[in-house]
């Protein structure tokens, strides 16, 4: 019987460093994302399209006119669209994308390579950060150039914008990874992800004024992160005169930071406990 | 047998699903540089066994050593020494062949040259084609390319040529033979018995969660000692005779015909006949072996 071993060099070559693999994963994810027309249209461009539809449908409209100061309709909904966009490119993209990768055994194949598992998640985070930043830049650019939306000029507003963006994106990311285990197949993923997210966006005051919702629905929505993300975005992109128009009469930055962070942690715990590299029927 | 030098060593491997044993005490040693084919009907425990070796599944009992390591506790360095070609893998639809192969090469400490691998699997013409537009056979070649990219010492191939046309299968066999010549240990599962016969140094037949036979393809199940069947044509009709002494029988025939015997054939049971006999006890007639065309 053949018992010879292959000649081996004394030093085993080191596996490639984590950050290099993570960067390569990010590039790969971005290529895959932007080449898939469905994903680009329904998560990346949708909020911008919706803003345009709102702007055209409600041209010259103002809200809160009886309560003064009154605000331009498009101006008011721009932060809501920013919140919707963040949830779409983080939660929706990841939940659908990872469910599909689990279903077609991409995840299983990756697990069979020396790719560090962390690199996979870093690649997803990298993709979400780049697409979310690009989407917000495009959204705000279109809002300003095409619809005359005014952006804040003072730095504290942009600082608020930054931390709300980071917390909101992080919550959408961890929850998206966790939620990817809910659909049993790639086919059911679209409806199982988009349906609940749309409902959540509606009740969170993204598509209309939160104050107009019945009180019980406001209470329900306050449990979930989107309401706080949208409110945080309003606090960053609207003038402080609008603060009085919030249901509580305050931007509630403390509560926003706390609740978004709680969702990030919950998403992390759920993702860590439920994430699987293999399909359920794959043992 | 010297198990310390074995690429794969199994002792009493057990795995149970919901109280039903899928793998029920498998012992097996596969040497470095060996090409081993694991045969068995669907549900016999083949995939479970292989996936325990690959580190995808946990065992319930027994000892497992793959390249000197327990796959259940293996790390990236071990992972870099093995290559896995799974069944039914998809994904990376919007990326080109070239992009996917170059990306996966970045996972390994000493990957093969991407161009060399693309050439080896015969995808030169498709290197700029997106995976979405590849045929089933071309996707399978990409799977194989990703499996051999890291210069694995041990390569797992799970039904690698399903969906290949005969020419593509021949080319694939040449590729596997050249990997084996370079010293790569290969564990292959296949439903094609001609593939096992052509490629494997030894085959193992698994049925009902147990190994029922392990040997060289030519000797499996005592094949070489089985009675031969001598066939000839006598007055326009085909005759057959099973005999343990074919040479003596043919000499008699030759004397009778005064030289050449018309339509003379001598055959032994095919690997397929032997395989079907070996698994016969543990499979139903309408069971998972129906894909085998038994003449």
Coordinates of C-alpha atoms in Angstrom, one line a residue:
Chain A
X1 CA 0.0 0.0 0.0
X2 CA 1.2 3.4 -0.9
X3 CA 2.2 5.2 2.3
X4 CA 4.3 8.0 0.9
X5 CA 3.4 11.5 1.9
X6 CA 3.8 14.5 -0.4
X7 CA 7.0 16.5 0.2
X8 CA 6.1 19.5 2.2
X9 CA 8.0 22.7 2.9
X10 CA 9.0 23.3 6.5
X11 CA 7.0 26.4 6.9
X12 CA 3.3 26.3 6.0
X13 CA 2.4 29.4 4.0
X14 CA 0.1 31.7 6.0
X15 CA -3.5 32.1 5.1
X16 CA -4.2 35.6 3.6
X17 CA -4.9 38.3 6.3
X18 CA -8.5 38.9 7.3
X19 CA -8.7 42.5 6.2
X20 CA -7.5 41.7 2.7
X21 CA -10.1 39.0 2.3
X22 CA -12.8 41.3 3.7
X23 CA -11.8 44.0 1.2
X24 CA -12.0 41.5 -1.6
X25 CA -15.4 40.3 -0.3
X26 CA -16.7 43.9 -0.3
X27 CA -15.6 44.5 -3.9
X28 CA -17.2 41.2 -4.9
X29 CA -20.5 42.0 -3.1
X30 CA -20.6 45.5 -4.7
X31 CA -20.1 44.1 -8.2
X32 CA -22.8 41.5 -7.6
X33 CA -25.2 44.1 -6.2
X34 CA -24.8 46.8 -8.9
X35 CA -25.0 44.2 -11.7
X36 CA -28.3 42.9 -10.5
X37 CA -30.9 45.2 -11.9
X38 CA -33.7 44.1 -9.6
X39 CA -31.7 44.9 -6.5
X40 CA -30.5 48.3 -7.8
X41 CA -34.1 49.4 -8.8
X42 CA -35.9 48.0 -5.7
X43 CA -33.5 49.0 -3.0
X44 CA -31.1 51.5 -4.3
X45 CA -33.2 53.7 -6.6
X46 CA -36.6 53.2 -5.1
X47 CA -36.4 55.9 -2.4
X48 CA -35.2 58.4 -4.9
X49 CA -38.0 57.5 -7.3
X50 CA -40.6 57.8 -4.5
X51 CA -39.3 61.2 -3.6
X52 CA -39.7 62.3 -7.2
X53 CA -43.2 60.9 -7.3
X54 CA -44.1 62.8 -4.0
X55 CA -42.5 65.9 -5.4
X56 CA -44.5 65.8 -8.6
X57 CA -47.8 64.7 -7.1
X58 CA -47.7 67.3 -4.3
X59 CA -46.0 70.1 -6.0
X60 CA -46.2 73.3 -4.0
X61 CA -47.8 71.4 -1.1
X62 CA -47.1 72.4 2.4
X63 CA -47.9 70.6 5.6
X64 CA -48.5 71.9 9.2
X65 CA -49.7 75.2 7.7
X66 CA -52.3 75.7 10.3
X67 CA -49.7 75.2 13.1
X68 CA -47.0 77.4 11.4
X69 CA -44.2 77.5 10.5
X70 CA -45.2 75.2 7.7
X71 CA -42.8 73.2 5.7
X72 CA -42.4 72.3 2.0
X73 CA -43.7 68.7 1.4
X74 CA -40.6 67.4 -0.3
X75 CA -38.4 68.9 2.3
X76 CA -40.4 67.1 5.0
X77 CA -40.3 63.7 3.2
X78 CA -36.6 63.8 2.3
X79 CA -35.5 62.5 5.7
X80 CA -38.2 59.8 5.6
X81 CA -36.9 58.6 2.2
X82 CA -33.4 58.6 3.6
X83 CA -34.6 56.3 6.4
X84 CA -36.5 54.1 3.9
X85 CA -33.4 53.9 1.7
X86 CA -31.1 52.9 4.6
X87 CA -33.5 50.1 5.6
X88 CA -33.8 48.9 2.0
X89 CA -30.0 48.7 1.3
X90 CA -29.3 47.2 4.7
X91 CA -32.1 45.1 6.0
X92 CA -33.9 44.2 2.7
X93 CA -30.7 43.6 0.6
X94 CA -29.1 41.5 3.3
X95 CA -32.1 39.5 4.3
X96 CA -33.0 38.6 0.7
X97 CA -29.4 38.2 -0.5
X98 CA -28.2 36.0 2.3
X99 CA -31.4 33.8 2.1
X100 CA -30.7 33.3 -1.6
X101 CA -27.0 32.5 -0.9
X102 CA -28.0 30.0 1.7
X103 CA -30.6 28.5 -0.7
X104 CA -28.2 28.1 -3.7
X105 CA -25.4 26.8 -1.4
X106 CA -23.1 29.7 -1.9
X107 CA -22.7 29.9 1.9
X108 CA -21.9 26.2 2.1
X109 CA -19.3 26.5 -0.6
X110 CA -17.7 29.4 1.2
X111 CA -17.7 27.5 4.5
X112 CA -15.7 24.8 2.7
X113 CA -12.9 27.2 1.9
X114 CA -10.3 28.9 4.2
X115 CA -12.2 32.2 3.9
X116 CA -12.5 33.5 7.5
X117 CA -16.2 33.6 8.3
X118 CA -15.8 37.1 9.7
X119 CA -14.6 38.3 6.3
X120 CA -18.0 37.3 4.9
X121 CA -19.8 39.5 7.3
X122 CA -17.3 42.4 6.9
X123 CA -17.9 42.1 3.2
X124 CA -21.6 42.5 3.7
X125 CA -21.1 45.5 6.1
X126 CA -18.8 47.1 3.6
X127 CA -21.3 46.6 0.8
X128 CA -24.1 48.1 2.9
X129 CA -22.0 51.1 3.9
X130 CA -20.9 51.9 0.4
X131 CA -24.4 51.5 -1.1
X132 CA -26.1 53.4 1.7
X133 CA -23.7 56.3 1.5
X134 CA -23.9 56.4 -2.3
X135 CA -27.7 56.2 -2.1
X136 CA -28.0 59.0 0.4
X137 CA -25.6 61.2 -1.6
X138 CA -27.8 60.6 -4.7
X139 CA -31.0 61.1 -2.8
X140 CA -29.9 64.4 -1.2
X141 CA -28.4 65.6 -4.5
X142 CA -31.6 65.0 -6.4
X143 CA -33.6 66.5 -3.6
X144 CA -31.5 69.7 -3.6
X145 CA -31.0 70.1 -7.4
X146 CA -34.3 68.9 -8.7
X147 CA -36.7 69.8 -6.0
X148 CA -35.1 72.7 -4.2
X149 CA -34.8 71.0 -0.8
X150 CA -32.6 72.9 1.6
X151 CA -29.9 71.0 3.5
X152 CA -28.7 72.1 6.9
X153 CA -25.6 74.3 7.0
X154 CA -24.5 73.9 10.6
X155 CA -22.1 71.1 11.7
X156 CA -24.1 69.8 14.6
X157 CA -26.9 68.8 12.3
X158 CA -24.5 66.8 10.1
X159 CA -23.0 65.2 13.2
X160 CA -26.6 64.1 14.1
X161 CA -27.0 62.9 10.5
X162 CA -23.8 60.9 10.8
X163 CA -24.6 59.1 14.1
X164 CA -28.2 58.4 13.1
X165 CA -26.9 57.0 9.7
X166 CA -24.4 54.8 11.5
X167 CA -26.8 53.4 14.1
X168 CA -29.6 53.0 11.6
X169 CA -27.4 51.2 9.1
X170 CA -26.0 49.0 11.8
X171 CA -29.4 48.0 13.1
X172 CA -30.6 47.3 9.5
X173 CA -27.5 45.2 8.9
X174 CA -27.6 43.0 12.0
X175 CA -31.4 42.6 11.7
X176 CA -31.1 41.8 8.0
X177 CA -28.5 39.1 8.7
X178 CA -30.7 37.6 11.5
X179 CA -33.9 37.8 9.4
X180 CA -32.2 36.0 6.5
X181 CA -32.9 32.8 8.4
X182 CA -36.7 33.3 8.3
X183 CA -37.4 32.6 4.6
X184 CA -37.1 28.9 3.8
X185 CA -36.1 29.5 0.2
X186 CA -34.9 32.2 -2.1
X187 CA -38.3 32.2 -3.8
X188 CA -40.2 33.1 -0.7
X189 CA -37.6 35.6 0.5
X190 CA -38.7 38.6 -1.6
X191 CA -42.3 38.6 -0.2
X192 CA -41.3 37.6 3.3
X193 CA -38.9 40.5 3.5
X194 CA -40.4 43.2 1.4
X195 CA -43.9 42.8 2.8
X196 CA -43.2 43.3 6.5
X197 CA -40.7 46.0 5.8
X198 CA -43.2 48.0 3.7
X199 CA -45.8 47.8 6.5
X200 CA -43.1 48.9 9.0
X201 CA -42.1 51.8 6.8
X202 CA -45.8 52.9 6.5
X203 CA -46.5 52.8 10.2
X204 CA -43.2 54.5 11.0
X205 CA -44.2 57.7 9.3
X206 CA -41.9 57.4 6.4
X207 CA -44.5 57.9 3.6
X208 CA -46.7 60.3 5.5
X209 CA -46.8 62.4 8.6
X210 CA -46.3 60.3 11.7
X211 CA -48.6 62.5 13.7
X212 CA -51.5 61.5 11.4
X213 CA -51.4 57.9 12.5
X214 CA -53.8 56.7 15.3
X215 CA -52.2 56.8 18.7
X216 CA -52.1 53.0 19.2
X217 CA -50.3 52.6 15.9
X218 CA -47.8 55.2 16.9
X219 CA -47.2 53.2 20.1
X220 CA -46.7 50.0 18.1
X221 CA -44.3 51.7 15.7
X222 CA -42.3 53.2 18.5
X223 CA -41.2 49.7 19.4
X224 CA -39.4 49.3 16.1
X225 CA -36.3 51.0 14.8
X226 CA -37.6 52.6 11.6
X227 CA -39.7 55.2 13.5
X228 CA -36.6 56.3 15.4
X229 CA -34.4 56.3 12.3
X230 CA -36.9 58.5 10.4
X231 CA -37.3 60.8 13.4
X232 CA -33.5 61.0 13.8
X233 CA -33.2 61.9 10.1
X234 CA -35.8 64.6 10.4
X235 CA -33.9 66.0 13.4
X236 CA -30.8 66.2 11.2
X237 CA -32.3 67.4 7.9
X238 CA -35.2 69.7 9.1
X239 CA -34.8 73.0 10.9
X240 CA -35.2 73.0 14.7
X241 CA -38.4 74.9 14.3
X242 CA -39.9 71.6 13.2
X243 CA -39.0 69.9 16.5
X244 CA -42.3 71.1 18.0
X245 CA -44.2 69.3 15.3
X246 CA -43.0 65.9 16.6
X247 CA -45.6 63.9 18.5
X248 CA -43.6 64.3 21.7
X249 CA -42.5 67.9 20.9
X250 CA -38.9 66.8 21.0
X251 CA -36.4 65.1 18.7
X252 CA -35.7 62.6 21.5
X253 CA -32.1 62.0 20.6
X254 CA -31.4 60.1 23.8
X255 CA -34.3 57.7 23.1
X256 CA -33.3 57.4 19.5
X257 CA -29.7 56.4 20.3
X258 CA -30.8 54.0 23.0
X259 CA -33.5 52.2 21.0
X260 CA -31.5 51.9 17.8
X261 CA -28.6 50.5 19.8
X262 CA -30.9 48.0 21.5
X263 CA -32.0 46.8 18.1
X264 CA -28.4 46.5 17.0
X265 CA -27.6 44.3 20.0
X266 CA -30.8 42.3 19.5
X267 CA -29.9 41.8 15.9
X268 CA -26.4 40.7 16.8
X269 CA -27.7 38.2 19.3
X270 CA -30.3 36.8 16.9
X271 CA -27.8 36.6 14.0
X272 CA -25.2 34.9 16.1
X273 CA -27.7 32.3 17.4
X274 CA -29.6 31.6 14.1
X275 CA -27.0 32.1 11.3
X276 CA -26.4 28.9 9.4
X277 CA -24.1 28.2 6.5
X278 CA -26.3 25.4 5.3
X279 CA -29.9 25.0 4.3
X280 CA -32.2 23.4 6.8
X281 CA -32.7 20.4 4.5
X282 CA -28.9 20.1 4.2
X283 CA -28.5 18.7 7.7
Chain B
X1 CA -2.2 -0.9 7.8
X2 CA -0.3 2.2 8.9
X3 CA -3.1 4.6 9.9
X4 CA -0.8 7.4 10.8
X5 CA 0.1 7.8 7.2
X6 CA -3.5 7.6 6.0
X7 CA -5.0 10.8 4.4
X8 CA -8.4 9.7 5.8
X9 CA -9.0 7.4 8.7
X10 CA -12.4 6.4 10.1
X11 CA -13.1 4.1 13.0
X12 CA -16.7 3.3 14.0
X13 CA -18.2 6.4 12.5
X14 CA -21.8 6.9 13.5
X15 CA -24.4 9.5 12.7
X16 CA -28.1 9.3 13.6
X17 CA -31.0 11.5 12.3
X18 CA -34.1 11.5 14.5
X19 CA -33.2 8.0 16.0
X20 CA -32.5 6.5 12.6
X21 CA -28.8 5.6 12.0
X22 CA -27.6 7.2 8.7
X23 CA -24.0 6.0 9.2
X24 CA -23.8 2.9 11.3
X25 CA -20.2 2.1 12.2
X26 CA -18.0 2.9 9.2
X27 CA -14.3 1.9 9.2
X28 CA -12.2 3.2 6.4
X29 CA -8.6 4.1 5.5
X30 CA -7.7 6.1 2.4
X31 CA -4.0 6.5 1.7
X32 CA -2.2 9.6 0.6
X33 CA -2.2 9.8 -3.2
X34 CA -5.0 7.4 -3.5
X35 CA -8.1 7.9 -5.7
X36 CA -11.0 6.4 -3.8
X37 CA -14.6 6.1 -5.1
X38 CA -17.4 5.8 -2.6
X39 CA -20.4 4.2 -4.2
X40 CA -23.9 3.6 -2.8
X41 CA -27.5 4.3 -3.5
X42 CA -29.1 7.6 -2.4
X43 CA -29.8 7.5 1.3
X44 CA -27.1 4.9 2.0
X45 CA -25.0 7.3 4.1
X46 CA -22.6 8.4 1.4
X47 CA -23.2 12.1 1.6
X48 CA -23.4 12.1 5.4
X49 CA -20.0 10.3 5.6
X50 CA -18.4 12.6 3.1
X51 CA -19.8 15.8 4.8
X52 CA -18.5 14.7 8.2
X53 CA -15.1 14.3 6.6
X54 CA -15.4 17.8 5.0
X55 CA -16.3 19.3 8.3
X56 CA -19.9 20.3 7.4
X57 CA -21.6 17.8 9.8
X58 CA -20.9 16.6 13.3
X59 CA -20.7 12.9 14.0
X60 CA -22.4 11.2 16.9
X61 CA -19.7 8.6 17.5
X62 CA -16.4 7.2 16.3
X63 CA -12.9 8.5 15.4
X64 CA -12.3 10.6 12.4
X65 CA -8.9 11.9 11.1
X66 CA -8.6 13.8 7.9
X67 CA -5.0 14.9 7.0
X68 CA -4.2 14.2 10.7
X69 CA -6.9 16.5 12.0
X70 CA -10.4 16.0 13.4
X71 CA -12.6 17.9 10.9
X72 CA -14.9 18.9 13.8
X73 CA -12.2 21.0 15.3
X74 CA -10.3 22.0 12.1
X75 CA -9.1 25.5 11.4
X76 CA -8.4 27.6 8.3
X77 CA -5.0 26.0 7.8
X78 CA -6.6 22.6 7.5
X79 CA -9.3 24.0 5.3
X80 CA -6.6 25.4 2.9
X81 CA -5.3 21.9 2.5
X82 CA -8.5 20.4 1.3
X83 CA -10.7 21.1 -1.8
X84 CA -14.4 20.5 -1.9
X85 CA -16.6 20.2 -4.9
X86 CA -20.2 20.0 -3.7
X87 CA -23.3 19.0 -5.5
X88 CA -25.9 21.6 -6.7
X89 CA -24.0 24.7 -5.9
X90 CA -25.1 28.0 -7.5
X91 CA -24.5 31.6 -6.9
X92 CA -22.2 34.4 -8.2
X93 CA -24.6 34.7 -11.2
X94 CA -23.6 38.3 -12.1
X95 CA -19.8 37.7 -11.9
X96 CA -17.6 36.4 -14.7
X97 CA -15.7 33.1 -14.6
X98 CA -12.5 35.1 -14.3
X99 CA -13.7 37.2 -11.5
X100 CA -15.0 34.3 -9.4
X101 CA -11.8 32.3 -9.8
X102 CA -9.5 35.2 -9.1
X103 CA -11.6 36.1 -6.0
X104 CA -11.6 32.5 -4.6
X105 CA -7.8 32.3 -5.2
X106 CA -7.5 35.1 -2.6
X107 CA -8.7 32.7 0.1
X108 CA -5.7 30.4 -0.2
X109 CA -2.2 30.7 1.0
X110 CA -0.6 29.3 -2.2
X111 CA -3.3 29.3 -4.8
X112 CA -2.8 27.9 -8.3
X113 CA -2.4 30.4 -11.1
X114 CA -6.0 31.5 -12.2
X115 CA -5.2 31.2 -15.9
X116 CA -3.7 27.7 -15.4
X117 CA -6.9 26.6 -13.6
X118 CA -9.2 28.1 -16.2
X119 CA -7.2 26.2 -18.8
X120 CA -7.2 23.0 -16.9
X121 CA -11.0 22.9 -16.7
X122 CA -11.4 24.1 -20.3
X123 CA -13.2 27.4 -19.6
X124 CA -10.8 29.7 -21.6
X125 CA -13.6 30.7 -24.0
X126 CA -15.9 31.5 -21.1
X127 CA -13.6 33.5 -18.9
X128 CA -15.4 36.8 -19.5
X129 CA -18.9 35.2 -19.4
X130 CA -21.1 35.8 -16.5
X131 CA -21.9 32.7 -14.5
X132 CA -25.6 33.2 -15.2
X133 CA -24.9 32.5 -18.9
X134 CA -22.9 29.2 -18.4
X135 CA -24.4 25.9 -19.3
X136 CA -24.9 23.2 -16.6
X137 CA -21.7 21.4 -17.6
X138 CA -19.7 24.7 -17.7
X139 CA -20.9 25.6 -14.2
X140 CA -19.7 22.2 -13.0
X141 CA -16.3 22.9 -14.5
X142 CA -16.3 26.2 -12.6
X143 CA -17.1 24.2 -9.4
X144 CA -14.2 21.9 -10.0
X145 CA -11.9 24.9 -10.8
X146 CA -12.8 26.4 -7.4
X147 CA -12.2 23.0 -5.7
X148 CA -8.6 22.6 -7.1
X149 CA -7.7 26.3 -6.9
X150 CA -5.9 26.0 -3.5
X151 CA -3.6 23.1 -4.5
X152 CA -5.5 20.7 -2.2
X153 CA -3.7 17.7 -0.8
X154 CA -7.1 16.1 -0.5
X155 CA -9.9 16.7 -3.0
X156 CA -13.5 15.8 -2.3
X157 CA -15.6 15.4 -5.5
X158 CA -19.3 14.8 -5.0
X159 CA -20.8 13.5 -8.3
X160 CA -18.6 15.7 -10.3
X161 CA -19.6 14.8 -13.8
X162 CA -23.4 14.8 -13.5
X163 CA -24.7 16.7 -16.6
X164 CA -21.5 16.3 -18.6
X165 CA -21.6 15.1 -22.2
X166 CA -19.4 12.0 -22.9
X167 CA -16.5 14.2 -24.3
X168 CA -16.6 16.5 -21.3
X169 CA -16.5 13.5 -19.0
X170 CA -13.4 12.1 -20.8
X171 CA -11.7 15.5 -20.4
X172 CA -12.6 15.7 -16.8
X173 CA -11.2 12.2 -16.2
X174 CA -7.9 13.3 -17.7
X175 CA -7.9 16.3 -15.4
X176 CA -8.5 14.1 -12.3
X177 CA -5.9 11.6 -13.5
X178 CA -3.3 14.5 -13.8
X179 CA -4.2 15.7 -10.3
X180 CA -3.8 12.1 -9.0
X181 CA -0.4 11.9 -10.8
X182 CA 0.7 15.0 -8.9
X183 CA -0.1 13.2 -5.6
X184 CA -3.5 14.6 -4.8
X185 CA -5.6 12.3 -2.7
X186 CA -9.1 12.2 -4.1
X187 CA -12.3 11.0 -2.6
X188 CA -15.0 10.7 -5.2
X189 CA -18.7 9.9 -5.0
X190 CA -20.4 9.0 -8.2
X191 CA -23.4 7.2 -9.7
X192 CA -21.4 6.3 -12.8
X193 CA -19.7 3.0 -12.3
X194 CA -17.6 3.4 -15.4
X195 CA -16.3 6.6 -13.8
X196 CA -15.3 4.8 -10.6
X197 CA -13.8 1.9 -12.6
X198 CA -11.8 4.4 -14.8
X199 CA -10.6 6.7 -12.0
X200 CA -10.4 4.9 -8.7
X201 CA -7.6 2.9 -7.2
X202 CA -10.1 1.4 -4.9
X203 CA -13.9 1.6 -4.5
X204 CA -16.0 1.3 -1.4
X205 CA -19.6 0.3 -1.5
X206 CA -21.8 1.8 1.3
X207 CA -25.3 0.5 1.9
X208 CA -27.5 0.9 4.9
X209 CA -24.9 3.1 6.6
X210 CA -22.2 0.4 6.5
X211 CA -19.3 -0.3 4.2
X212 CA -20.2 -3.6 2.5
X213 CA -17.1 -4.0 0.3
X214 CA -13.8 -2.2 -0.3
X215 CA -11.4 -3.3 -3.0
X216 CA -9.8 -2.4 -6.3
X217 CA -12.5 -2.1 -9.0
X218 CA -11.3 -5.3 -10.7
X219 CA -11.5 -7.3 -7.5
X220 CA -14.6 -5.8 -5.9
X221 CA -16.8 -8.4 -4.3
X222 CA -14.6 -11.2 -5.7
X223 CA -15.4 -10.2 -9.2
X224 CA -12.2 -11.7 -10.7
X225 CA -13.1 -15.1 -9.3
X226 CA -16.7 -15.0 -10.5
X227 CA -17.8 -17.4 -13.2
X228 CA -17.2 -16.2 -16.7
X229 CA -19.8 -16.3 -19.4
X230 CA -18.7 -17.7 -22.7
X231 CA -20.9 -16.8 -25.7
X232 CA -20.8 -18.0 -29.3
X233 CA -23.0 -18.5 -32.3
X234 CA -24.1 -22.0 -33.3
X235 CA -26.2 -22.6 -36.4
X236 CA -27.4 -19.0 -36.4
X237 CA -28.4 -18.9 -32.7
X238 CA -26.7 -17.2 -29.8
X239 CA -25.4 -19.6 -27.1
X240 CA -24.1 -18.9 -23.6
X241 CA -22.4 -21.0 -21.0
X242 CA -21.3 -19.9 -17.5
X243 CA -18.1 -21.6 -16.5
X244 CA -15.4 -21.4 -13.9
X245 CA -12.9 -22.6 -16.5
X246 CA -13.5 -20.5 -19.6
X247 CA -10.1 -21.3 -21.3
X248 CA -10.7 -25.1 -21.1
X249 CA -14.3 -24.6 -22.4
X250 CA -13.2 -22.4 -25.3
X251 CA -10.5 -25.0 -26.2
X252 CA -13.3 -27.5 -26.4
X253 CA -15.4 -25.2 -28.5
X254 CA -12.5 -24.5 -30.8
X255 CA -11.9 -28.2 -31.4
X256 CA -15.6 -28.6 -32.2
X257 CA -15.7 -25.8 -34.7
X258 CA -12.3 -26.8 -36.1
X259 CA -10.5 -23.5 -35.3
X260 CA -12.3 -20.1 -34.9
X261 CA -15.4 -20.0 -32.9
X262 CA -18.1 -17.8 -34.5
X263 CA -19.1 -14.7 -32.4
X264 CA -16.9 -15.7 -29.5
X265 CA -17.2 -13.6 -26.3
X266 CA -16.0 -14.1 -22.8
X267 CA -17.4 -11.8 -20.1
X268 CA -17.2 -11.4 -16.4
X269 CA -19.8 -9.6 -14.3
X270 CA -19.5 -5.8 -14.8
X271 CA -18.7 -3.6 -11.9
X272 CA -22.3 -2.6 -12.2
X273 CA -23.5 -6.2 -11.8
X274 CA -21.3 -6.6 -8.8
X275 CA -22.4 -3.3 -7.3
X276 CA -26.0 -4.1 -7.7
X277 CA -25.5 -7.5 -6.1
X278 CA -23.7 -5.9 -3.2
X279 CA -26.3 -3.4 -2.4
X280 CA -29.2 -5.7 -3.4
X281 CA -29.8 -6.8 0.2
X282 CA -30.4 -3.3 1.5
X283 CA -32.3 -1.7 -1.4
X284 CA -35.8 -2.1 -2.7
X285 CA -36.3 -2.7 -6.4
X286 CA -38.2 0.6 -6.8
X287 CA -35.6 2.3 -4.7
X288 CA -32.9 4.9 -5.4
X289 CA -30.9 2.7 -7.7
X290 CA -33.4 3.2 -10.5
X291 CA -31.2 5.6 -12.3
X292 CA -28.8 2.7 -13.0
X293 CA -29.7 1.1 -16.3
X294 CA -29.3 -2.5 -15.6
X295 CA -29.1 -4.4 -18.8

